[in-house]
């Protein structure tokens, strides 16, 4: 999945009129009013979802910004506008302020940013502000952007105009001084008690959960509700070609009976029978290219896989399949393809299959990471780094005894 910042036609039109109008938030010329004077002519404007707000001129009207967590508003004559964008971290694919800033700036044609004066916003951390040039659908102007984050979300609050005056800066700062975040209460239909057995399930795919910016303390990584159902349905369709109960069952059967471990075993046995083990390590990539018609990238992947096979045997990547099967149970539940009872019962069955094959969490995760390298053909260093970091946290899911007696607790 990827975040797409929608630029609705009404907002683009509003911004372009503003860019061409040579007018600012509080007019041109003269000494800027005080923050108190500016706020006296403003009122609170809130995102449709009600989770964030700032103050803007009382006679401004809101526009459809294409998201329940975006606020776009401007004057009745369309000459002035501000946009507040909020991306809750539990659904964001960006994992840092730098990535969020890059996404915003690429979406709105931001260039030549220069540091500005706003460095503090109540309730936000990692605050930065910039004046810049912008280009929307070929029309150019200048902007004033403020970025920040909370535990709940990433934020961008922006003004676009033809020039940035002291009055613009003062008015924009007054608006942002009244920034408020109201973290919405999130519905969670998961009803079972979070026992150590369920925590064991969660730990098996906690690395992926964390990479998704989700919560490994929740079964499946997200609260169970309509929003997460939509997210998971899209994820399962995109990554697994799962669109309903039948395709969910078929995919689960494949991963439990074959998975990538069957492909790994067959390929490594073929190489062994062909005498690949007698090929010097430094020559293996070239042999794979010349004798098997592989490109260099695939040849390196198979050469590395053969090293895994030599060291760990035909079960070298079994953990990859079992961890992913357990993650699917959470996803199937959130998507609505399995009931809570079905997903937990099947998770227990899979966990009881996987647990005897490994001695510790490190053993399981080493196998998972080897499988990732075989499947993806890339280094697992990032995922290993996430695993090691998770183990240092107060809510470390790997604190659950790997040899826990896995029993039905729901």
XYZ file of C-alpha atoms in Angstrom:
410
model
C 0.000 0.000 0.000
C 1.045 3.604 -0.458
C -0.339 6.912 0.687
C -1.692 9.125 -2.055
C -2.344 12.754 -1.225
C -5.447 13.662 -3.151
C -5.538 17.113 -4.724
C -9.229 17.712 -5.339
C -10.172 19.935 -8.264
C -11.862 22.454 -5.958
C -8.783 22.775 -3.767
C -6.452 23.108 -6.743
C -8.706 25.823 -8.165
C -8.856 27.617 -4.834
C -5.087 27.542 -4.454
C -4.494 28.739 -7.988
C -6.853 31.699 -7.623
C -5.026 32.540 -4.430
C -1.619 32.267 -6.104
C -2.657 34.649 -8.852
C -4.503 37.109 -6.614
C -1.538 38.744 -4.865
C -3.473 38.759 -1.596
C -2.420 37.383 1.746
C -4.052 35.976 4.849
C -4.522 39.400 6.467
C -3.942 41.748 3.551
C -0.822 43.643 2.463
C 1.238 46.395 4.001
C 1.228 47.900 7.464
C 2.415 46.635 10.803
C 1.346 43.060 11.666
C -1.295 42.810 14.376
C -0.578 40.988 17.616
C -1.457 37.317 17.998
C -4.381 38.238 20.282
C -5.757 40.728 17.738
C -5.430 38.224 14.919
C -7.137 35.457 16.905
C -10.056 37.754 17.708
C -11.072 37.539 14.041
C -10.622 33.771 13.882
C -12.464 30.648 14.949
C -11.674 26.951 15.179
C -11.673 24.874 12.002
C -11.532 21.093 12.371
C -10.780 18.132 10.125
C -13.920 16.214 9.099
C -12.980 13.388 11.456
C -12.533 15.903 14.299
C -9.036 14.764 15.184
C -7.129 18.021 14.529
C -7.886 21.730 14.315
C -6.392 25.197 13.898
C -7.881 28.731 13.957
C -8.662 30.571 10.723
C -10.647 33.652 9.702
C -14.290 33.416 10.800
C -15.741 33.943 7.324
C -13.660 31.231 5.667
C -15.295 28.158 4.181
C -14.008 24.608 4.065
C -13.400 22.589 0.922
C -13.339 18.844 0.296
C -9.686 17.839 0.630
C -10.250 14.199 -0.229
C -9.581 12.795 3.264
C -11.358 12.744 6.608
C -8.059 13.747 8.263
C -7.297 16.694 5.947
C -8.613 20.225 6.472
C -8.670 22.725 3.593
C -10.247 26.148 3.993
C -10.198 29.515 2.290
C -11.928 32.844 1.971
C -15.247 33.150 0.173
C -13.625 34.883 -2.777
C -11.117 32.041 -3.114
C -8.082 34.283 -2.705
C -6.710 32.791 0.520
C -6.283 29.194 1.700
C -4.580 26.950 4.237
C -4.382 23.154 4.312
C -3.786 20.923 7.328
C -2.849 17.317 6.531
C -2.832 14.607 9.178
C -1.710 11.014 8.572
C -2.354 8.704 11.548
C 0.724 6.584 12.113
C -1.218 3.370 12.454
C -2.194 3.538 8.772
C 0.823 5.399 7.376
C 3.375 3.640 5.199
C 5.853 6.455 5.816
C 7.870 5.771 8.943
C 9.595 9.085 9.628
C 9.135 12.832 9.402
C 11.678 12.902 6.587
C 9.624 10.438 4.557
C 6.406 12.337 5.288
C 7.997 15.628 4.264
C 9.287 14.088 1.038
C 5.795 12.773 0.259
C 4.130 16.148 0.821
C 6.734 18.077 -1.140
C 6.703 15.706 -4.097
C 2.899 15.819 -4.186
C 2.756 19.625 -4.257
C 5.836 20.472 -6.295
C 7.798 22.022 -3.414
C 11.278 23.305 -4.273
C 13.940 25.571 -2.755
C 12.877 25.210 0.906
C 14.420 27.675 3.348
C 14.121 27.388 7.129
C 11.439 29.642 8.654
C 10.619 30.869 12.163
C 8.039 28.424 13.522
C 9.902 25.805 15.556
C 7.348 25.027 18.268
C 3.739 23.861 18.028
C 1.866 22.855 21.165
C 1.366 19.106 21.224
C 3.845 18.330 18.443
C 7.484 17.299 18.371
C 10.122 17.330 15.643
C 8.704 20.654 14.404
C 10.215 22.426 11.411
C 9.012 25.159 9.076
C 9.991 26.372 5.642
C 9.243 28.970 3.048
C 9.515 27.535 -0.432
C 8.444 27.653 -4.025
C 5.499 25.520 -5.106
C 3.987 24.400 -8.374
C 0.500 22.915 -8.740
C -0.646 21.810 -12.199
C 1.864 24.157 -13.848
C 0.995 27.247 -11.767
C 3.771 28.560 -9.548
C 3.790 30.379 -6.226
C 5.458 30.424 -2.837
C 4.524 28.543 0.282
C 4.933 28.459 4.031
C 4.939 24.906 5.416
C 5.068 23.616 8.982
C 5.756 19.969 9.826
C 5.465 18.122 13.118
C 4.426 14.846 14.664
C 2.703 13.419 17.710
C 2.532 9.871 18.998
C -0.632 9.557 16.937
C 0.124 11.177 13.567
C 2.372 13.066 11.153
C 1.290 16.617 10.234
C 1.804 19.220 7.546
C 0.152 22.656 7.738
C 0.663 24.821 4.694
C -0.107 28.210 3.176
C 0.448 28.934 -0.533
C 0.478 32.387 -2.041
C 2.248 34.788 -4.356
C 4.558 36.203 -1.695
C 5.191 35.784 2.010
C 4.894 39.044 3.963
C 5.337 39.747 7.669
C 1.547 39.839 7.978
C 1.261 36.407 6.397
C 3.827 35.042 8.809
C 2.097 36.595 11.805
C -1.354 35.378 10.804
C -0.113 31.898 9.963
C 1.719 31.681 13.290
C -1.452 32.770 15.129
C -3.459 30.070 13.357
C -0.947 27.377 14.266
C -0.650 28.589 17.848
C -4.165 27.208 18.354
C -3.367 23.802 16.884
C -5.189 21.041 18.758
C -5.090 17.283 18.371
C -7.908 15.080 19.620
C -6.939 11.436 19.262
C -10.166 9.640 18.346
C -11.358 6.689 20.332
C -10.786 3.708 18.084
C -13.344 0.934 17.937
C -11.821 -2.492 18.489
C -14.096 -5.490 18.067
C -11.469 -8.010 19.171
C -12.975 -9.478 22.334
C -10.484 -12.057 23.599
C -8.155 -11.352 26.495
C -4.583 -10.679 25.380
C -2.950 -13.767 26.916
C 0.640 -14.955 26.534
C -0.476 -17.448 23.899
C -1.866 -14.657 21.723
C 1.219 -12.552 22.451
C 3.276 -15.494 21.160
C 1.308 -15.369 17.910
C 1.887 -11.616 17.656
C 5.611 -11.950 18.337
C 6.057 -14.320 15.401
C 5.312 -11.489 12.962
C 6.143 -8.471 15.146
C 8.946 -7.372 12.812
C 6.535 -6.955 9.909
C 3.953 -5.339 12.183
C 6.519 -2.787 13.307
C 7.663 -2.123 9.744
C 4.032 -1.347 8.898
C 3.936 1.153 11.803
C 1.251 -0.970 13.447
C 0.952 -2.262 17.018
C 2.313 -5.723 17.825
C 0.289 -5.649 21.042
C -2.871 -6.098 18.927
C -3.854 -9.319 17.185
C -3.181 -8.642 13.513
C -1.514 -5.324 14.378
C -4.586 -3.073 14.134
C -7.858 -2.528 16.015
C -10.594 -4.639 14.484
C -13.062 -2.270 12.810
C -14.315 -1.166 9.415
C -11.201 0.929 8.724
C -8.781 -1.916 9.350
C -11.012 -4.254 7.335
C -10.610 -1.979 4.303
C -6.847 -1.713 4.866
C -6.391 -5.464 5.173
C -8.618 -6.285 2.221
C -6.492 -4.033 0.028
C -3.245 -5.418 1.460
C -4.325 -9.029 0.970
C -5.459 -8.334 -2.575
C -2.226 -6.539 -3.498
C 0.288 -8.865 -1.828
C -1.447 -12.238 -1.724
C -4.191 -12.112 -4.381
C -6.637 -12.938 -1.581
C -10.069 -11.412 -2.099
C -12.504 -13.678 -0.213
C -12.793 -16.692 2.062
C -12.077 -19.190 -0.713
C -8.846 -17.510 -1.841
C -7.864 -17.032 1.814
C -8.243 -20.758 2.489
C -6.365 -21.670 -0.701
C -3.440 -19.387 0.132
C -3.218 -20.690 3.683
C -3.228 -24.292 2.442
C -0.390 -23.469 0.038
C 1.798 -21.812 2.644
C 1.279 -24.623 5.163
C 1.828 -27.494 2.718
C 4.384 -25.936 0.361
C 5.258 -22.300 0.802
C 8.634 -21.002 -0.272
C 10.343 -23.764 1.703
C 9.237 -26.373 -0.864
C 10.667 -24.283 -3.707
C 13.865 -23.750 -1.698
C 14.263 -27.465 -1.015
C 13.647 -28.463 -4.626
C 16.049 -25.892 -6.057
C 18.809 -26.675 -3.598
C 18.470 -30.413 -4.181
C 18.732 -29.838 -7.925
C 21.907 -27.813 -7.472
C 23.334 -30.487 -5.205
C 22.585 -33.247 -7.703
C 24.268 -31.139 -10.393
C 27.442 -31.034 -8.319
C 27.117 -27.370 -7.375
C 28.624 -28.092 -3.974
C 31.945 -28.850 -5.660
C 32.056 -25.410 -7.294
C 34.375 -22.998 -5.402
C 32.368 -20.325 -3.563
C 33.959 -17.533 -5.562
C 32.850 -19.121 -8.854
C 29.258 -19.969 -7.968
C 27.642 -16.798 -9.254
C 29.328 -17.046 -12.642
C 28.431 -20.753 -12.923
C 24.787 -19.982 -12.192
C 24.810 -17.281 -14.861
C 26.569 -19.379 -17.492
C 25.044 -22.806 -16.833
C 21.545 -21.919 -15.664
C 20.878 -18.720 -17.588
C 20.297 -16.596 -14.495
C 20.995 -12.877 -14.348
C 23.609 -11.705 -11.866
C 21.066 -10.638 -9.228
C 19.228 -13.980 -9.246
C 22.510 -15.858 -9.371
C 23.681 -14.098 -6.206
C 20.400 -14.959 -4.497
C 20.737 -18.658 -5.353
C 24.401 -18.725 -4.395
C 23.504 -17.255 -0.985
C 20.628 -19.703 -0.676
C 22.966 -22.597 -1.337
C 25.161 -21.367 1.508
C 22.064 -21.423 3.751
C 21.246 -24.922 2.555
C 24.782 -26.132 3.189
C 24.817 -24.715 6.712
C 21.241 -25.270 7.905
C 19.847 -27.968 5.636
C 16.591 -28.196 3.742
C 14.608 -26.609 6.610
C 16.751 -23.444 6.566
C 13.876 -21.100 5.720
C 10.909 -22.899 7.315
C 10.444 -20.069 9.828
C 9.655 -17.682 6.977
C 6.564 -19.642 5.967
C 5.295 -20.264 9.492
C 5.682 -16.639 10.592
C 3.881 -15.456 7.488
C 1.120 -18.015 7.993
C 0.584 -16.653 11.504
C 0.484 -13.102 10.191
C -2.154 -14.129 7.662
C -4.404 -15.295 10.480
C -4.442 -11.794 11.933
C -5.002 -10.271 8.498
C -7.791 -12.697 7.624
C -9.561 -11.809 10.856
C -9.224 -8.061 10.376
C -10.352 -8.312 6.747
C -13.473 -10.191 7.802
C -12.615 -13.434 6.019
C -12.197 -15.399 9.279
C -14.049 -14.954 12.543
C -12.057 -14.165 15.676
C -12.536 -17.745 16.895
C -11.446 -19.235 13.562
C -8.355 -17.053 13.312
C -7.218 -17.769 16.860
C -7.893 -21.506 16.587
C -5.905 -21.717 13.356
C -3.125 -19.558 14.834
C -2.805 -22.038 17.686
C -2.594 -24.921 15.236
C 0.144 -23.193 13.203
C 2.091 -22.113 16.292
C 2.029 -25.654 17.645
C 3.432 -26.849 14.305
C 6.231 -24.266 14.282
C 7.306 -24.169 17.937
C 8.907 -27.656 18.113
C 11.084 -26.862 15.080
C 13.030 -24.136 16.901
C 14.635 -23.640 20.293
C 14.403 -19.880 20.792
C 12.972 -16.727 19.286
C 16.407 -16.067 17.781
C 16.303 -19.451 16.033
C 12.844 -18.786 14.600
C 13.691 -15.263 13.508
C 17.001 -16.310 11.945
C 15.059 -18.781 9.805
C 12.447 -16.124 9.002
C 15.160 -13.706 7.889
C 16.891 -16.322 5.735
C 13.541 -16.932 4.068
C 13.093 -13.228 3.471
C 16.459 -13.110 1.695
C 15.547 -16.117 -0.448
C 12.145 -14.665 -1.366
C 13.212 -11.059 -1.839
C 16.761 -11.536 -3.077
C 17.903 -8.723 -0.821
C 19.613 -8.251 2.518
C 17.602 -8.810 5.683
C 19.676 -6.283 7.624
C 16.793 -3.821 8.002
C 14.455 -6.461 9.388
C 17.128 -7.837 11.667
C 17.711 -4.329 12.965
C 13.981 -3.989 13.706
C 14.006 -7.343 15.522
C 16.974 -6.365 17.674
C 15.419 -2.980 18.439
C 12.078 -4.485 19.445
C 13.861 -6.720 21.947
C 15.120 -3.628 23.811
C 11.657 -2.092 24.316
C 9.577 -2.155 27.472
C 6.718 -3.869 25.629
C 9.048 -6.398 23.959
C 6.768 -9.202 22.683
C 9.726 -11.582 22.647
C 9.667 -11.452 26.427
C 7.079 -14.221 26.190
C 8.803 -17.561 26.777
C 9.365 -19.195 23.409
C 8.798 -22.609 25.005
C 5.483 -21.442 26.488
C 2.871 -24.211 26.632
C 0.625 -22.973 23.826
C -2.967 -23.631 24.833
C -6.379 -22.283 23.917
C -7.050 -19.297 26.179
C -10.043 -17.705 24.430
